[in-house]
Structures are given as C-alpha cells and as structure tokens.
Amino acid sequence: MTCSLTHSKTVVNPRMARIHISSDALEAMDSPAVCQQCEDHPCMDACPTGAMVIDEQLGIVVVHPEDCTGCRACEAVCPYAAIFFDPEKDTALKCDLCGGTPECVKTCRLHALTFPTAKEAVIAAGTGGAEDCGNGEDCGCGDSGEEGGDDR
Amino acid sequence: MVGGFTGQILNVDLSTGKHKVEALDFQLARKYLGGRGYAAYLLYRNGAHVEPFSPESVIVLSTGPLTGLPGTGSKFVMVTRSPQTGLFLDSYSGGHMSAEIKYAGYDHIVIGGRCDRPSYLWIDDGRIEIRSAAHLWGKSSYDTETTIKKELGDPAVRVMSIGPGGENGVLYACVSTDYYHQAGRGGMGAVMGSKNLKAIAIRGSQGVKVADGQALLNLMRNEMEEAFEQSEFGANRIRYGTTYTTVSTPVLGIMPTRNFQSGVPENIEGLNCFTMREKLVVKDKACFGCQIPCLKYSVVTYGDGAGTKLVGPEYETIALLGSNVGVYDIGLVAKANLLCDLNGLDTISTGNTIGFAMECYEKGLLTKEDTGGLELKFGDHNMVFTLIDKIAHRDGIGDLLADGVMRAAEKIGKNSSNYAVHVKGMEIPAYDPRGAYAMGLAYATASRGGCHRRAKPVEVPRLSADQYSQFGSRGNATLVKRLQDFREVVHSALVCDPALRFGFEATLGTMSRLFKYTTGWDMSEDELRTLADRVDTLIRVFNVREGFDRKDDRLPARFLKDPLPSGPAKGKVVDAESMETMLTEYYTLRGWDDRGVPTRDTLHRLGLDEIAGDIA
Ligand code: SF4
Ligand code: SF4
Ligand code: SF4
C-alpha cells in the first residue's frame, strides 16, 4: 500500500506496488520479492528499447515507462522475480528506492525491512531477512502488495 | 471526489445470471459509512420477513471506507437475515479478501436469487461470471479454495467458500476465506448453500483514492506506532493474539466449562496461551494491512492431533471446543478446530452444541437410542471429532445437532431447554455473564443474538468498581452502549476492532482523523456518535419488524437459575432484577421505549423518519 501510495500520491493499489509478497498460506510461507539493485543489472541488458537506464544519482536501474513496450524481457531474466507490471498501462515497475529513502522501510512496524545504505541496495526482505514479516501478500508492510477480527 | 470509497455497488442475480453496477449514494455513505452500517440499509431495503433460504433473500458483502487502506487490519462483513435466529445477521472476517473486494472496484456486492445448480461466482474487476461448481460440491473449504485458484490460474485470487456444513444447511455453517478466516456465526454458510453458491472468487487490480495519503501514512507510522508502544495490551496481542484471554477469564471464573456448568476449567494449563505458544505456534501472521500480527500459525506434532496445521485456535474456539466439552489438550482443540474449518462449521456454535448434547447425555435426556449407540461423554475428544463430521453431514444424531441448541432442545423436550445456552437461538460464546452482569446485557441486546462482538464488558466492571458493578446493574447500561457504539463505527469503517482497541487503544478521535485522511470528510466525534446510534437503531428496527422486542432480550435459564459452583463468582446467577434494570436503562439511553422499540422522536433525531411506519 505504501509503495503505490507514495508513487501515485493519492491512490492505494497493491498491483501498482514494486514490492510483492507471495504466500503459501497452507504452509505459512511468505516470500517478499523486491529488486536487489544488481551491479550487473541483467534486466537493463535485456531491455530491447532502452526503457531501462541507470539513474546517475543512485546508480541503480530505473524504468522510463514512456519507452517501455511491456515485452517482459526484463522480467524473464530477473533472478529475484522483482519486476511487476502496471495493470493499466502494462509497463514495467521496479523498485526505485523512492529516490533514496525507501518509504516501505518507514512503514514496516516489525522492522522486517531494513535499508543499510542506498548503494548496497538491500532491502533485507528480498534476501530472506524477513523472518519477522508475519504478513502475507498485500500486507501493510510488504506493500504488494474472535476475539479476533474474525468472527470467533 | 470523496476518497476511501470505490463508489460502486455490484448487484448479482444468481437466478438470471445477470448483474448490474449501481452507484454508491454518497449521502447515504455519510449517514451509514460502509460495512455494517451501509449493508444494514441495503438489507433493510430488501424487505421484511424474507425467508433466509429463499431466492428472495440477499447476501450483502460489504467493505467500508477504511478497508484496504493504510491504517490497520482490513475486514469484510456479510449481512443477511439469519436462518438460525431470524434476526439481522452480520458476520465478519479478516484475511485478504476484504481489500481485494475494494481493489476489484466495489464497496458492496449484493447477491440475490439462486443458482439452478452448484456454482461459484467469479468477479475479476468488472468481469462477472457464474461458473459450475459441480466438481466442488461436497469438497472441504480448503480443497475448494485450492482448486479454484488452480483453475483460474492465479494463486493470488481470493476465494471465500462453504464446506459440506453450508451445503447441508447446518444452521451455524460458516464461510471460510484465505483458508483460515471465517465469517463464522449465524449460518451465513447455509444461506450461501441454499443459493447453490459454493464459493466466490475475486481479483482486483484497481486503486482506491485517498484524500491525504501523506497524513494517513504519518498517522499510521508515527502516532499509531507510539500508541502501540504505550499500549497495555499491545505486546501480548502480538505474542498471544486472542488466546491471551485464557489468562483473564479463568481468573474471573467465567470460562465455559462442561456446557457452562462451571466457569473454572479443570486444567487450564492444558489450554492456555503459554502452552499453545510453546507447543504449537510456529509463526505469527496478520490480516491485510495489519501491523499487529495476532494470528497464530500452529502445527501439532504430537498425540491424536498430530498433523494438524492451521491458523488458530482462537480463544473462543479453545473455550468452546476445549473446556466446554471437557477436552484439555491444545493439540486436540486445534484438530477439532481444523475439522470445523474443513467442514465449514462455526467453532463457537459447534462447541456449545456438542457441550449441550454431552450434558443431555449425562442427564439421561439423550440416550444411546437417540445417538445411534454413541456415548457422548465430556472429555472424549474422539467423540468431538466424530460429532463434528456428523453435524456437517446431518448424519444420525448430527441432524438434530445441526439445527443448534434451541431447536434441538425443542425436539428433545423434557427440561433440556434448561441446558440450552443461547440468546434468540444463537449459541453463547466464551464469557459466562454470571461473573460479569454487564456481559449479560451485552448478550441480551446484541443485534444478532448470543454474540460477544458488539460489546465485551467482562473485565472493566471489576477494574472500575467505582463506576460499574460486576454483580449488579449500576453503570452497566452506559458501558455496554459505549462499547457497542465504538464498534458500530469501526465495523462500518470497516477495519479490525481488536487491532484498534488492543493494539493502539484507539478512540473515536482517531477514527475521525482516519476518515478525514481517507474520505476527506470532517466527521466530528459527535457526528460519529450519532452515526453509531443511527446504525444500531436501524438494525433494531429491522429486528422489531421481524417481531423481536423486550420479551426476547433474555438470557438462557442457566445464567438466571443455576449458581456457579466455584471460583470468584461462586454462587452467582444473573438476578432478574438487575437484568430488568439494566435493560430499562439501556433502552432509555438509546431512546427506545419500554418494550425496546425505538420511539418516533428517536427515529426523527437520527434521520430515520422514513422507516417509522414499519414498526407502528
Ligand atoms: S530488477 Fe531484477 S535484475 Fe534488475 S536490478 Fe533488480 S533484481 Fe537485478
Ligand atoms: S518490459 Fe519494458 S522495461 Fe522490461 S524489457 Fe521490455 S521494454 Fe524493457
Ligand atoms: S489484530 Fe489480528 S485479527 Fe485484527 S487485523 Fe491484525 S492480524 Fe487480523
């Protein structure tokens, strides 16, 4: 939620997020996927249109949606399954570190997300550092996305 | 543009297979918000005396303006007229479905009619399809969910489904979603079953606008975080979830034991939250958007429960399928819980009903002849497992029990109704009001019958003895109304009330700000209080229209006549005088007359003039 809201300013939509969590509910396994900002950026190398470029300031790959054709070459090569697609425009979405200070990290109350330095580009979630993340897909932290709140 | 809402209501007619999208009425949304409030309006408008199992009945599936947004855990509610009680029924569930409904573009989904054969409804944003469920009929809720996800080719699709219990019209059949979440009470699953509706699958890709995203994020990250750090309950809520209540109710002597024959469990160590955490819990989980992962993923590795994996059991389940049936091993309770989930049965009503049957057997009111040779003995966990299966399939004695304790007692006759612990046909959950009279008032006035979700004043009277009386009437009407009103707002919002109360100790002031940042509306605390009163009164009018009034706002005989045998509330019954006094005071606070019927003045004050004629 945080990711989509931050990038759009007004709209919450987990499908627009650049971090997703996939869950196997029956086994209670939650795996967050987010870009690891690879030095060798296979995604950019695979992009046939030049829609992916290195951001000078952060030194990471960012997407220029106006040049993206939605071919999914980047998705196919990303080792971390960290590229998603805008459901309306069908253009690639990837983590841009919110320009240097990741907003999701600020939201995660359980501190499953950490962010040592911008250049290291490690959101620990993506490397399996997320044992604390109790949330399934689309949680408040992960952002793809009786009495309990249930009825018993 | 108002934020928070999607602005659309989807109407689906299962008989014709047609659907139509209707615009949300923002004036009504300001009057009722969403969730319980707006759904009550939609159900009310569907008319009086609608047979719950007829095609004319509707299920209103609702979210609210805060659902699926930053703040706290999201919920949805299903609303219909209960086949178990004939009352207004609202059943809530967490998980991720609630947010998905919003992202699919709907604030509410109204489902009427009846499919001519087993079917499921597939809502993919604006694409609506009724698909065959021939291959799913008879399957457990887990298998149904897994199969539908597979055949739709997307594990991220959200599914709510019924099990055999709902198919077979068990009057307390539930609806399951995300495997482990249940809209449990009042027979919502049976209403789905009567419509030949095995499941609803939803996928949404649309966004929801908010008025002030940055303020919303700041409130959630900073203030709520701080409130949490200072919360008395916060840490325990995360560590133990609802099961922490196993610490408080035995101390008050109000944890149902052997069909409410006692409030002091014989061996609480076998069931309490510490044992559960140590023996079963392997991971904390959360509902969509929740920062307080109160859900406990449990795995049983020993004994007759071995192999059980589920989220739970929750406190209510531990009490009703544990001490109430004489079972004192948390692993066995977890297994009974799983069996209820797979079969699509409400764990509260199931445990209460099995406890009732066991007491009837103990007292000779049910014999081996009635049970088909089964010996219904307290403490026999295998018998509990067997009965769950029989109830879900209406097999043998299960057929009698599938209608709940009120109807079973009518059929058994003799004096068995003395042991049927329900209000208006809904089985009582896990707080014995003999140790906290205010809880008696909460049960008597809850809109759906024997229910703890409108107000749960069990500890407050003891802790604030200067304002309320634990064994008497003083102050309790005010307390119950205040707690109910807070939930009217939160359940219309619609987010998790335990997360707000036990996590952030939130107040109406917090709610008011959450509404401001999401919808853009300035809703003062006073406006919210009036809204709460309006929703509560509208639902009361619904119930009065169905013939309910003061004569029905009663507690079961057990709480009035049988003194608790031990514990701190030893010797107590809820005395008739206290009960009548609390009721009269409560009606007065609500602006209802002595029969518990909202007065014309009250309806006028709340902007409900147009329905005054319905109860004249
Ligand atoms: S999108 Fe994938 S391949 Fe590209 S930098 Fe990120 S993790 Fe590496
Ligand atoms: S989907 Fe877009 S960004 Fe990815 S490779 Fe194709 S054009 Fe480049
Ligand atoms: S507090 Fe528990 S029930 Fe409520 S939303 Fe959070 S995880 Fe769900």
GROMACS .gro file of C-alpha atoms in nm, chain B residues 241-494:
model
  254
  393GLY     CA    1  -0.336  -1.299   1.991
  394THR     CA    2  -0.684  -1.366   2.123
  395THR     CA    3  -0.558  -1.661   2.324
  396TYR     CA    4  -0.433  -1.424   2.592
  397THR     CA    5  -0.792  -1.425   2.713
  398THR     CA    6  -0.723  -1.773   2.856
  399VAL     CA    7  -0.540  -1.582   3.127
  400SER     CA    8  -0.822  -1.348   3.221
  401THR     CA    9  -1.146  -1.546   3.204
  402PRO     CA   10  -1.037  -1.833   3.432
  403VAL     CA   11  -0.936  -1.571   3.687
  404LEU     CA   12  -1.286  -1.424   3.671
  405GLY     CA   13  -1.428  -1.776   3.677
  406ILE     CA   14  -1.624  -1.723   3.355
  407MET     CA   15  -1.464  -1.958   3.104
  408PRO     CA   16  -1.733  -2.201   2.984
  409THR     CA   17  -1.668  -2.545   3.125
  410ARG     CA   18  -1.878  -2.856   3.058
  411ASN     CA   19  -2.159  -2.672   2.886
  412PHE     CA   20  -2.141  -2.376   3.122
  413GLN     CA   21  -2.192  -2.594   3.428
  414SER     CA   22  -1.886  -2.418   3.566
  415GLY     CA   23  -1.670  -2.118   3.483
  416VAL     CA   24  -1.348  -2.263   3.617
  417PRO     CA   25  -1.172  -2.502   3.377
  418GLU     CA   26  -1.036  -2.811   3.545
  419ASN     CA   27  -0.697  -2.790   3.377
  420ILE     CA   28  -0.635  -2.455   3.216
  421GLU     CA   29  -0.263  -2.533   3.181
  422GLY     CA   30  -0.351  -2.773   2.903
  423LEU     CA   31  -0.516  -2.497   2.705
  424ASN     CA   32  -0.373  -2.160   2.790
  425CYS     CA   33  -0.183  -1.924   2.565
  426PHE     CA   34   0.158  -2.014   2.714
  427THR     CA   35   0.109  -2.381   2.643
  428MET     CA   36  -0.016  -2.306   2.296
  429ARG     CA   37   0.274  -2.075   2.217
  430GLU     CA   38   0.523  -2.331   2.339
  431LYS     CA   39   0.371  -2.642   2.186
  432LEU     CA   40   0.204  -2.529   1.866
  433VAL     CA   41   0.280  -2.182   1.738
  434VAL     CA   42   0.544  -2.162   1.467
  435LYS     CA   43   0.468  -1.824   1.310
  436ASP     CA   44   0.280  -1.500   1.362
  437LYS     CA   45   0.055  -1.393   1.077
  438ALA     CA   46  -0.154  -1.090   1.000
  439CYS     CA   47  -0.458  -0.980   0.807
  440PHE     CA   48  -0.424  -0.736   0.518
  441GLY     CA   49  -0.273  -0.410   0.633
  442CYS     CA   50  -0.236  -0.507   0.996
  443GLN     CA   51   0.070  -0.407   1.195
  444ILE     CA   52  -0.026  -0.636   1.482
  445PRO     CA   53   0.017  -0.993   1.366
  446CYS     CA   54  -0.221  -1.156   1.613
  447LEU     CA   55  -0.283  -1.468   1.407
  448LYS     CA   56  -0.101  -1.779   1.519
  449TYR     CA   57   0.005  -2.037   1.265
  450SER     CA   58   0.012  -2.363   1.456
  451VAL     CA   59   0.141  -2.707   1.385
  452VAL     CA   60   0.056  -3.006   1.604
  453THR     CA   61   0.330  -3.266   1.623
  454TYR     CA   62   0.209  -3.498   1.896
  455GLY     CA   63  -0.082  -3.716   2.001
  456ASP     CA   64  -0.416  -3.758   1.830
  457GLY     CA   65  -0.398  -3.408   1.688
  458ALA     CA   66  -0.068  -3.472   1.508
  459GLY     CA   67  -0.052  -3.345   1.152
  460THR     CA   68  -0.288  -3.054   1.217
  461LYS     CA   69  -0.176  -2.726   1.062
  462LEU     CA   70  -0.385  -2.413   1.079
  463VAL     CA   71  -0.405  -2.055   1.193
  464GLY     CA   72  -0.559  -2.075   1.536
  465PRO     CA   73  -0.716  -2.185   1.755
  466GLU     CA   74  -0.855  -1.854   1.879
  467TYR     CA   75  -0.973  -1.801   2.234
  468GLU     CA   76  -1.341  -1.869   2.166
  469THR     CA   77  -1.255  -2.195   1.998
  470ILE     CA   78  -1.023  -2.300   2.279
  471ALA     CA   79  -1.303  -2.246   2.529
  472LEU     CA   80  -1.594  -2.396   2.336
  473LEU     CA   81  -1.410  -2.692   2.181
  474GLY     CA   82  -1.185  -2.726   2.487
  475SER     CA   83  -1.309  -2.672   2.841
  476ASN     CA   84  -1.674  -2.660   2.734
  477VAL     CA   85  -1.655  -3.018   2.609
  478GLY     CA   86  -1.404  -3.128   2.873
  479VAL     CA   87  -1.102  -3.151   2.642
  480TYR     CA   88  -0.781  -3.015   2.795
  481ASP     CA   89  -0.514  -3.058   2.533
  482ILE     CA   90  -0.449  -2.768   2.299
  483GLY     CA   91  -0.335  -3.002   2.020
  484LEU     CA   92  -0.672  -3.179   2.026
  485VAL     CA   93  -0.856  -2.848   2.025
  486ALA     CA   94  -0.653  -2.745   1.720
  487LYS     CA   95  -0.758  -3.061   1.543
  488ALA     CA   96  -1.127  -3.008   1.627
  489ASN     CA   97  -1.086  -2.652   1.500
  490LEU     CA   98  -0.941  -2.775   1.173
  491LEU     CA   99  -1.226  -3.024   1.129
  492CYS     CA  100  -1.477  -2.744   1.177
  493ASP     CA  101  -1.291  -2.527   0.924
  494LEU     CA  102  -1.275  -2.801   0.664
  495ASN     CA  103  -1.643  -2.878   0.710
  496GLY     CA  104  -1.739  -2.513   0.722
  497LEU     CA  105  -1.884  -2.502   1.073
  498ASP     CA  106  -1.871  -2.219   1.325
  499THR     CA  107  -1.644  -2.336   1.607
  500ILE     CA  108  -1.837  -2.146   1.875
  501SER     CA  109  -2.179  -2.288   1.797
  502THR     CA  110  -2.034  -2.631   1.728
  503GLY     CA  111  -1.856  -2.648   2.064
  504ASN     CA  112  -2.154  -2.507   2.250
  505THR     CA  113  -2.389  -2.755   2.081
  506ILE     CA  114  -2.165  -3.055   2.146
  507GLY     CA  115  -2.136  -2.948   2.511
  508PHE     CA  116  -2.516  -2.931   2.528
  509ALA     CA  117  -2.550  -3.278   2.378
  510MET     CA  118  -2.297  -3.417   2.624
  511GLU     CA  119  -2.482  -3.270   2.920
  512CYS     CA  120  -2.812  -3.405   2.789
  513TYR     CA  121  -2.648  -3.746   2.764
  514GLU     CA  122  -2.503  -3.713   3.112
  515LYS     CA  123  -2.851  -3.631   3.247
  516GLY     CA  124  -3.022  -3.909   3.053
  517LEU     CA  125  -3.216  -3.674   2.824
  518LEU     CA  126  -3.037  -3.822   2.526
  519THR     CA  127  -2.974  -4.196   2.530
  520LYS     CA  128  -2.783  -4.442   2.318
  521GLU     CA  129  -3.103  -4.497   2.126
  522ASP     CA  130  -3.107  -4.133   2.021
  523THR     CA  131  -2.739  -4.121   1.942
  524GLY     CA  132  -2.720  -4.437   1.736
  525GLY     CA  133  -2.512  -4.608   2.001
  526LEU     CA  134  -2.265  -4.326   2.060
  527GLU     CA  135  -2.165  -4.239   2.414
  528LEU     CA  136  -2.148  -3.863   2.439
  529LYS     CA  137  -1.909  -3.813   2.726
  530PHE     CA  138  -1.733  -3.495   2.829
  531GLY     CA  139  -1.362  -3.519   2.769
  532ASP     CA  140  -1.381  -3.769   2.483
  533HIS     CA  141  -1.201  -3.586   2.205
  534ASN     CA  142  -1.261  -3.861   1.952
  535MET     CA  143  -1.632  -3.819   2.012
  536VAL     CA  144  -1.593  -3.445   1.945
  537PHE     CA  145  -1.423  -3.523   1.611
  538THR     CA  146  -1.697  -3.773   1.523
  539LEU     CA  147  -1.977  -3.533   1.609
  540ILE     CA  148  -1.828  -3.251   1.400
  541ASP     CA  149  -1.836  -3.477   1.099
  542LYS     CA  150  -2.187  -3.599   1.172
  543ILE     CA  151  -2.318  -3.246   1.218
  544ALA     CA  152  -2.169  -3.127   0.890
  545HIS     CA  153  -2.330  -3.416   0.705
  546ARG     CA  154  -2.651  -3.419   0.910
  547ASP     CA  155  -2.581  -3.781   0.976
  548GLY     CA  156  -2.766  -3.958   1.260
  549ILE     CA  157  -2.759  -3.753   1.581
  550GLY     CA  158  -2.577  -3.487   1.378
  551ASP     CA  159  -2.903  -3.396   1.208
  552LEU     CA  160  -3.058  -3.295   1.540
  553LEU     CA  161  -2.749  -3.101   1.647
  554ALA     CA  162  -2.709  -2.925   1.312
  555ASP     CA  163  -3.002  -2.702   1.400
  556GLY     CA  164  -2.833  -2.566   1.713
  557VAL     CA  165  -2.923  -2.594   2.079
  558MET     CA  166  -3.252  -2.404   2.078
  559ARG     CA  167  -3.417  -2.626   1.817
  560ALA     CA  168  -3.252  -2.942   1.948
  561ALA     CA  169  -3.394  -2.871   2.294
  562GLU     CA  170  -3.740  -2.819   2.146
  563LYS     CA  171  -3.717  -3.163   1.989
  564ILE     CA  172  -3.562  -3.340   2.288
  565GLY     CA  173  -3.819  -3.183   2.519
  566LYS     CA  174  -3.832  -3.270   2.889
  567ASN     CA  175  -3.636  -2.998   3.063
  568SER     CA  176  -3.350  -2.991   2.816
  569SER     CA  177  -3.405  -2.622   2.736
  570ASN     CA  178  -3.257  -2.550   3.079
  571TYR     CA  179  -2.923  -2.660   2.936
  572ALA     CA  180  -2.951  -2.485   2.601
  573VAL     CA  181  -2.720  -2.186   2.635
  574HIS     CA  182  -2.822  -1.939   2.367
  575VAL     CA  183  -2.982  -1.600   2.314
  576LYS     CA  184  -3.252  -1.582   2.046
  577GLY     CA  185  -3.125  -1.907   1.901
  578MET     CA  186  -2.757  -1.817   1.870
  579GLU     CA  187  -2.526  -2.014   2.096
  580ILE     CA  188  -2.341  -1.813   2.359
  581PRO     CA  189  -1.962  -1.772   2.316
  582ALA     CA  190  -1.693  -1.793   2.579
  583TYR     CA  191  -1.783  -1.548   2.857
  584ASP     CA  192  -2.019  -1.651   3.134
  585PRO     CA  193  -2.222  -1.345   3.240
  586ARG     CA  194  -2.275  -1.477   3.590
  587GLY     CA  195  -1.930  -1.340   3.667
  588ALA     CA  196  -1.989  -1.008   3.489
  589TYR     CA  197  -2.351  -0.896   3.467
  590ALA     CA  198  -2.271  -0.630   3.209
  591MET     CA  199  -2.191  -0.914   2.970
  592GLY     CA  200  -2.546  -1.038   3.027
  593LEU     CA  201  -2.679  -0.708   2.900
  594ALA     CA  202  -2.440  -0.724   2.606
  595TYR     CA  203  -2.574  -1.067   2.509
  596ALA     CA  204  -2.937  -0.968   2.558
  597THR     CA  205  -2.906  -0.661   2.338
  598ALA     CA  206  -2.663  -0.781   2.070
  599SER     CA  207  -2.834  -0.745   1.735
  600ARG     CA  208  -2.760  -1.096   1.614
  601GLY     CA  209  -2.832  -1.289   1.937
  602GLY     CA  210  -2.581  -1.462   2.167
  603CYS     CA  211  -2.278  -1.270   2.047
  604HIS     CA  212  -1.973  -1.106   2.200
  605ARG     CA  213  -1.877  -0.889   1.904
  606ARG     CA  214  -2.094  -0.587   1.982
  607ALA     CA  215  -1.960  -0.537   2.334
  608LYS     CA  216  -1.746  -0.741   2.569
  609PRO     CA  217  -1.757  -0.577   2.911
  610VAL     CA  218  -1.611  -0.860   3.114
  611GLU     CA  219  -1.317  -0.706   3.295
  612VAL     CA  220  -1.399  -0.339   3.310
  613PRO     CA  221  -1.667  -0.360   3.582
  614ARG     CA  222  -1.425  -0.535   3.816
  615LEU     CA  223  -1.141  -0.297   3.742
  616SER     CA  224  -1.354   0.017   3.769
  617ALA     CA  225  -1.578  -0.084   4.054
  618ASP     CA  226  -1.649   0.280   4.136
  619GLN     CA  227  -1.838   0.324   3.809
  620TYR     CA  228  -1.982  -0.014   3.728
  621SER     CA  229  -2.099  -0.308   3.925
  622GLN     CA  230  -1.974  -0.652   3.845
  623PHE     CA  231  -2.266  -0.825   4.015
  624GLY     CA  232  -2.541  -0.569   3.976
  625SER     CA  233  -2.676  -0.316   3.733
  626ARG     CA  234  -2.500   0.010   3.817
  627GLY     CA  235  -2.339   0.183   3.523
  628ASN     CA  236  -2.352  -0.122   3.301
  629ALA     CA  237  -2.605   0.012   3.050
  630THR     CA  238  -2.381   0.312   2.983
  631LEU     CA  239  -2.077   0.090   2.949
  632VAL     CA  240  -2.244  -0.151   2.709
  633LYS     CA  241  -2.382   0.127   2.493
  634ARG     CA  242  -2.043   0.297   2.474
  635LEU     CA  243  -1.865  -0.020   2.369
  636GLN     CA  244  -2.135  -0.101   2.115
  637ASP     CA  245  -2.115   0.246   1.968
  638PHE     CA  246  -1.740   0.228   1.916
  639ARG     CA  247  -1.785  -0.094   1.726
  640GLU     CA  248  -2.071   0.047   1.521
  641VAL     CA  249  -1.820   0.296   1.386
  642VAL     CA  250  -1.530   0.053   1.343
  643HIS     CA  251  -1.748  -0.217   1.185
  644SER     CA  252  -1.886   0.037   0.943
  645ALA     CA  253  -1.535   0.168   0.870
  646LEU     CA  254  -1.458  -0.144   0.821
   0.00000   0.00000   0.00000
